[in-house]
Short mmCIF file of C-alpha atoms and ligand atoms in Angstrom, two decimals:
data_model
loop_
_atom_site.label_atom_id
_atom_site.label_comp_id
_atom_site.label_asym_id
_atom_site.label_seq_id
_atom_site.Cartn_x
_atom_site.Cartn_y
_atom_site.Cartn_z
CA MET A 164 -229.78 14.26 1.00
CA LYS A 165 -229.84 10.47 0.57
CA GLU A 166 -228.46 10.07 4.10
CA ILE A 167 -231.27 12.20 5.53
CA GLN A 168 -233.85 10.30 3.49
CA VAL A 169 -232.71 6.97 4.90
CA ASN A 170 -232.01 7.97 8.49
CA VAL A 171 -234.34 10.81 9.42
CA PRO A 172 -238.08 10.35 9.97
CA GLY A 173 -240.61 12.50 8.17
CA PHE A 174 -238.50 12.98 5.06
CA ARG A 175 -240.31 14.26 1.99
CA HIS A 176 -238.61 15.55 -1.14
CA ASP A 177 -241.33 17.30 -3.07
CA PHE A 178 -241.49 20.72 -4.68
CA ALA A 179 -245.21 20.81 -3.88
CA LEU A 180 -244.16 21.67 -0.31
CA VAL A 181 -243.50 25.24 -1.47
CA LYS A 182 -247.13 25.86 -2.39
CA GLU A 183 -248.52 23.81 0.50
CA ASN A 184 -246.62 25.96 2.97
CA ARG A 185 -247.58 29.27 1.37
CA VAL A 186 -243.97 29.97 0.46
CA ASN A 187 -243.46 32.54 -2.31
CA GLN A 188 -243.30 30.68 -5.63
CA ASN A 189 -241.70 33.58 -7.47
CA ILE A 190 -238.30 33.89 -5.81
CA GLY A 191 -236.39 31.32 -7.83
CA LEU A 192 -236.68 28.31 -5.53
CA VAL A 193 -235.90 25.15 -7.51
CA ASP A 194 -236.04 22.33 -4.99
CA CYS A 195 -237.00 21.60 -1.41
CA TYR A 196 -237.34 18.85 1.14
CA ARG A 197 -238.71 18.38 4.61
CA HIS A 198 -237.73 16.26 7.60
CA LEU A 199 -238.30 16.06 11.32
CA ALA A 200 -235.73 17.82 13.48
CA PRO A 201 -235.50 18.64 17.17
CA MET A 202 -235.89 22.32 18.03
CA VAL A 203 -235.39 24.07 21.34
CA ASP A 204 -236.46 27.43 22.63
CA THR A 205 -232.97 28.46 23.66
CA ASP A 206 -234.15 30.88 26.38
CA VAL A 207 -236.12 28.10 28.07
CA TYR A 208 -233.35 25.58 27.46
CA MET A 209 -230.56 27.70 28.95
CA SER A 210 -232.64 28.38 32.08
CA TRP A 211 -233.38 24.67 32.33
CA LEU A 212 -229.69 23.83 32.01
CA MET A 213 -228.77 26.31 34.75
CA LYS A 214 -231.46 24.81 36.98
CA GLN A 215 -229.90 21.36 36.54
CA ILE A 216 -226.73 22.82 38.01
CA THR A 217 -228.19 24.90 40.83
CA THR A 218 -230.59 22.20 42.05
CA ARG A 219 -227.56 19.95 42.49
CA LYS A 220 -225.94 22.71 44.54
CA ILE A 221 -223.01 23.00 42.15
CA PRO A 222 -221.43 26.42 42.64
CA VAL A 223 -221.49 28.77 39.66
CA ILE A 224 -218.76 31.41 39.73
CA LYS A 225 -218.77 34.07 37.00
CA ARG A 226 -215.28 35.41 36.50
CA LYS A 227 -212.85 36.12 33.73
CA VAL A 228 -209.96 33.67 33.66
CA ALA A 229 -206.66 34.92 32.25
CA GLY A 230 -204.72 32.62 29.96
CA PRO A 231 -202.98 30.64 28.81
CA LEU A 232 -204.58 27.78 30.75
CA VAL A 233 -201.56 25.52 30.42
CA ALA A 234 -199.39 28.02 32.27
CA ARG A 235 -202.00 28.59 34.96
CA GLU A 236 -203.32 25.04 35.32
CA PHE A 237 -201.82 24.25 38.70
CA LYS A 238 -202.87 27.55 40.25
CA LEU A 239 -206.42 27.34 38.90
CA LYS A 240 -206.94 23.76 40.01
CA LYS A 241 -205.74 24.66 43.49
CA GLU A 242 -207.89 27.78 43.64
CA PHE A 243 -211.06 25.91 42.64
CA SER A 244 -210.17 22.57 44.29
CA ALA A 245 -210.56 20.98 40.87
CA ASP A 246 -209.07 17.83 39.39
CA VAL A 247 -209.80 18.76 35.80
CA ILE A 248 -210.32 21.94 33.77
CA VAL A 249 -212.79 21.83 30.89
CA ASN A 250 -212.27 24.72 28.51
CA CYS A 251 -215.50 25.58 26.70
CA THR A 252 -214.94 29.29 26.32
CA GLY A 253 -215.83 29.77 22.65
CA LEU A 254 -213.92 32.75 21.29
CA GLY A 255 -212.03 32.95 24.59
CA ALA A 256 -210.00 29.92 23.48
CA THR A 257 -207.81 32.24 21.41
CA ASN A 258 -206.27 33.52 24.60
CA LEU A 259 -206.87 30.62 26.97
CA ALA A 260 -205.81 27.78 24.69
CA ASN A 261 -203.65 29.66 22.21
CA ASP A 262 -206.06 28.48 19.54
CA PRO A 263 -206.94 31.09 16.91
CA MET A 264 -210.70 31.51 16.75
CA TYR A 265 -212.84 33.71 14.54
CA SER A 266 -216.42 34.84 14.82
CA LEU A 267 -219.33 34.85 12.41
CA ARG A 268 -221.69 37.49 13.70
CA GLY A 269 -225.34 36.49 13.61
CA ALA A 270 -228.64 38.19 14.35
CA VAL A 271 -232.26 37.19 14.69
CA ILE A 272 -235.49 39.18 14.71
CA ASN A 273 -238.31 38.20 17.08
CA LEU A 274 -241.85 38.39 15.73
CA VAL A 275 -244.97 38.19 17.88
CA ASP A 276 -247.47 35.62 16.64
CA ASN A 277 -250.44 35.90 18.98
CA SER A 278 -253.02 37.58 16.81
CA LYS A 279 -254.25 34.75 14.57
CA LYS A 280 -253.54 37.05 11.61
CA ILE A 281 -251.82 34.17 9.83
CA PRO A 282 -252.25 30.39 10.00
CA LYS A 283 -250.25 28.99 12.92
CA LEU A 284 -246.73 28.26 11.73
CA MET A 285 -246.08 24.62 12.57
CA GLN A 286 -242.84 24.09 10.68
CA ALA A 287 -239.49 25.82 10.43
CA HIS A 288 -238.26 27.02 7.04
CA CYS A 289 -234.63 27.24 6.14
CA VAL A 290 -232.51 28.25 3.17
CA SER A 291 -229.03 27.57 4.43
CA HIS A 292 -225.80 29.21 3.48
CA ASP A 293 -223.75 27.57 0.75
CA ASP A 294 -220.70 28.54 -1.24
CA ILE A 295 -222.72 29.62 -4.25
CA THR A 296 -224.75 32.30 -2.52
CA SER A 297 -223.31 35.26 -0.66
CA GLU A 298 -222.91 34.98 3.10
CA ASN A 299 -225.96 37.07 3.79
CA GLU A 300 -228.56 35.08 1.90
CA ILE A 301 -229.59 32.76 4.69
CA VAL A 302 -233.29 32.51 5.48
CA PHE A 303 -234.59 30.86 8.57
CA ILE A 304 -238.07 31.19 9.94
CA ILE A 305 -238.58 29.28 13.14
CA PRO A 306 -241.73 29.04 15.27
CA ARG A 307 -240.67 29.18 18.89
CA GLY A 308 -243.08 28.32 21.67
CA THR A 309 -246.67 29.36 21.13
CA GLU A 310 -246.41 33.06 20.35
CA LYS A 311 -243.06 33.73 18.79
CA ILE A 312 -241.40 33.38 15.39
CA VAL A 313 -237.67 33.88 15.02
CA LEU A 314 -236.26 35.19 11.73
CA GLY A 315 -232.65 34.90 10.63
CA ALA A 316 -229.93 35.12 9.72
CA ILE A 317 -226.68 36.79 8.83
CA ALA A 318 -223.15 35.41 9.04
CA GLU A 319 -220.45 38.09 9.11
CA LYS A 320 -216.83 37.21 9.66
CA ASP A 321 -214.89 39.11 12.32
CA SER A 322 -217.52 41.81 12.85
CA ILE A 323 -217.68 41.84 16.61
CA ASP A 324 -219.90 44.85 17.29
CA THR A 325 -223.14 43.45 18.67
CA ASP A 326 -224.85 46.84 18.88
CA ILE A 327 -226.63 46.54 15.55
CA HIS A 328 -230.35 46.98 14.92
CA LEU A 329 -232.99 47.19 12.23
CA GLU A 330 -232.63 50.96 12.31
CA ASN A 331 -228.87 51.26 12.03
CA TYR A 332 -227.74 48.26 10.01
CA ASP A 333 -228.90 47.49 6.47
CA PRO A 334 -228.03 43.75 6.45
CA ILE A 335 -230.58 43.27 9.26
CA LYS A 336 -233.20 45.14 7.24
CA ASP A 337 -232.28 42.91 4.28
CA MET A 338 -232.62 39.82 6.45
CA TYR A 339 -236.14 40.86 7.46
CA ARG A 340 -236.98 41.61 3.82
CA ARG A 341 -235.63 38.19 2.70
CA CYS A 342 -237.74 36.32 5.25
CA CYS A 343 -240.88 38.28 4.35
CA GLU A 344 -240.22 37.73 0.67
CA PHE A 345 -239.89 34.00 1.35
CA LEU A 346 -243.07 33.79 3.42
CA PRO A 347 -245.09 36.92 2.56
CA GLU A 348 -247.69 36.51 5.32
CA LEU A 349 -244.98 37.41 7.88
CA THR A 350 -245.48 41.09 7.03
CA LYS A 351 -248.79 40.87 8.94
CA LEU A 352 -246.96 40.18 12.21
CA ASN A 353 -245.37 42.72 14.52
CA ILE A 354 -241.77 42.73 15.57
CA ASN A 355 -241.51 42.26 19.34
CA ALA A 356 -241.24 45.82 20.70
CA ILE A 357 -239.42 44.82 23.89
CA ASP A 358 -237.04 42.23 22.47
CA PRO A 359 -236.82 42.95 18.72
CA ILE A 360 -233.31 41.74 17.89
CA ARG A 361 -230.72 39.38 19.29
CA VAL A 362 -227.15 39.59 18.04
CA GLY A 363 -224.45 37.04 18.78
CA LEU A 364 -221.02 35.84 17.70
CA ARG A 365 -220.74 32.25 16.53
CA PRO A 366 -217.38 30.96 17.82
CA PHE A 367 -215.58 29.30 14.92
CA ARG A 368 -212.24 27.61 14.81
CA GLN A 369 -210.08 27.24 11.70
CA ASP A 370 -209.93 23.45 12.07
CA ASN A 371 -213.51 22.75 13.10
CA VAL A 372 -214.50 21.71 16.65
CA ARG A 373 -211.72 20.95 19.09
CA LEU A 374 -212.52 18.18 21.53
CA ASP A 375 -209.43 16.68 23.13
CA ARG A 376 -207.18 16.59 26.13
CA GLU A 377 -204.29 19.02 26.18
CA LYS A 378 -201.23 16.78 26.11
CA GLY A 379 -199.52 16.31 29.46
CA SER A 380 -202.19 18.19 31.38
CA SER A 381 -205.60 17.73 32.95
CA ILE A 382 -207.22 20.27 30.65
CA VAL A 383 -209.94 19.16 28.22
CA HIS A 384 -210.92 21.46 25.37
CA SER A 385 -214.39 21.60 23.85
CA ASP A 386 -214.64 24.69 21.68
CA GLY A 387 -215.10 25.95 18.14
CA HIS A 388 -218.75 24.90 17.89
CA GLY A 389 -219.47 27.71 15.44
CA GLY A 390 -223.08 27.88 14.30
CA ALA A 391 -224.07 24.52 15.74
CA GLY A 392 -223.21 24.67 19.44
CA PHE A 393 -226.67 23.72 20.64
CA THR A 394 -226.86 20.86 18.17
CA PHE A 395 -223.45 19.52 19.15
CA SER A 396 -223.77 20.16 22.87
CA TRP A 397 -225.07 16.80 24.12
CA GLY A 398 -222.67 14.80 21.97
CA CYS A 399 -219.70 16.96 22.92
CA ALA A 400 -220.63 16.90 26.62
CA GLU A 401 -220.84 13.11 26.51
CA GLU A 402 -217.45 12.90 24.82
CA VAL A 403 -215.94 15.27 27.40
CA THR A 404 -217.40 13.10 30.17
CA TYR A 405 -215.71 9.99 28.74
CA ILE A 406 -212.36 11.79 28.55
CA VAL A 407 -212.66 13.16 32.09
CA LEU A 408 -213.71 9.80 33.56
CA ALA A 409 -210.78 8.13 31.83
CA MET A 410 -208.43 10.77 33.24
CA LEU A 411 -209.75 10.28 36.77
CA SER A 412 -209.75 6.49 36.74
C1 LIG B 68 -227.82 34.08 15.21
C2 LIG B 68 -227.32 32.75 15.69
C3 LIG B 68 -228.04 31.61 15.40
C4 LIG B 68 -227.61 30.37 15.84
N1 LIG B 68 -228.36 29.28 15.55
C5 LIG B 68 -227.97 28.08 16.00
C6 LIG B 68 -228.75 26.92 15.73
O1 LIG B 68 -229.79 26.98 15.06
N2 LIG B 68 -228.33 25.74 16.21
C7 LIG B 68 -227.19 25.63 16.94
O2 LIG B 68 -226.86 24.52 17.34
N3 LIG B 68 -226.42 26.70 17.21
C8 LIG B 68 -226.77 27.92 16.75
N4 LIG B 68 -226.00 29.01 16.99
C9 LIG B 68 -224.65 28.82 17.56
C10 LIG B 68 -224.62 28.66 19.05
O3 LIG B 68 -225.25 29.75 19.68
C11 LIG B 68 -223.14 28.57 19.45
O4 LIG B 68 -222.50 27.52 18.74
C12 LIG B 68 -223.01 28.28 20.93
O5 LIG B 68 -223.60 29.31 21.69
C13 LIG B 68 -221.55 28.13 21.31
O6 LIG B 68 -221.53 27.76 22.65
P1 LIG B 68 -220.19 27.74 23.47
O7 LIG B 68 -220.60 27.46 24.88
O8 LIG B 68 -219.18 26.86 22.82
O9 LIG B 68 -219.59 29.22 23.34
P2 LIG B 68 -220.21 30.56 23.90
O10 LIG B 68 -221.70 30.52 23.87
O11 LIG B 68 -219.50 31.66 23.17
O12 LIG B 68 -219.80 30.57 25.43
C14 LIG B 68 -218.46 30.77 25.83
C15 LIG B 68 -218.49 31.25 27.26
O13 LIG B 68 -217.14 31.33 27.74
C16 LIG B 68 -216.98 32.56 28.42
N5 LIG B 68 -215.57 32.97 28.36
C17 LIG B 68 -214.83 33.26 27.26
N6 LIG B 68 -213.59 33.61 27.62
C18 LIG B 68 -213.53 33.53 28.98
C19 LIG B 68 -212.50 33.78 29.94
N7 LIG B 68 -211.29 34.18 29.59
N8 LIG B 68 -212.80 33.60 31.25
C20 LIG B 68 -214.04 33.19 31.64
N9 LIG B 68 -215.05 32.94 30.77
C21 LIG B 68 -214.79 33.12 29.45
C22 LIG B 68 -217.90 33.54 27.68
O14 LIG B 68 -218.20 34.64 28.51
C23 LIG B 68 -219.10 32.65 27.40
O15 LIG B 68 -219.98 32.65 28.49
C24 LIG B 68 -226.41 30.27 16.58
C25 LIG B 68 -225.69 31.42 16.90
C26 LIG B 68 -226.14 32.65 16.46
C27 LIG B 68 -225.34 33.88 16.82
#
């Protein structure tokens, strides 16, 4: 926490934040702090990223590539007229890079916040996962754009079925209950009827992120970003760029 205090603007370590933010004072919270952090609306961000590519007339080809990449490097480079292959295939790296990956399944619930039933939520709230609590005790409540609040989360190892909902899966019901217990006014908001739940698999790697050049090849790996792929993305992309430029020079 000391590192955040020194390096991150807007830091405040004060239990009074609980009451100020209308957080439930009867759920055993013992400490809290606040700081500024960048947030993105990932739907908007992903569209923006794709636009950066298409406006530069860079072709986007959607196709499954069979692995391992090392064995198919020459053929793939020829087929795509490429000098370098950057592998950022998340869980696909198990097969493509012979790198055992595992998933932590996650889910979020989308609430609609356009009715002025509660004071506008201007800050995100988060109780992150630690080793003391069970995996499914995460709370995050994130205002997104002007009319949406995203609730999370769960983290379930090697459960790859993404067809889970509030109706058929108790841990999602529990997640909703946890968030509402944390910030009781959320019960006044409706769950988005068209887009109620998003489920995804966080691509983890046993040894943390892999960002390196495959020895003796022109393949660069950037995978295993787990639950922080958006956060890491600019830094990892910059690092990949340095490696690729060094390879080409
Ligand atoms: C509920 C939830 C909440 C999250 N919250 C956050 C957060 O707050 N902050 C944050 O930073 N991150 C968060 N994440 C994590 C983030 O979404 C991931 O880290 C990120 O999406 C990983 O990106 P990636 O491009 O490495 O992998 P992926 O998004 O998994 O993309 C890999 C791509 O490679 C493709 N692929 C795989 N194999 C092949 C193949 N053989 N041939 C061709 N293509 C292939 C796949 O189709 C896919 O398009 C969250 C994730 C979840 C599920």
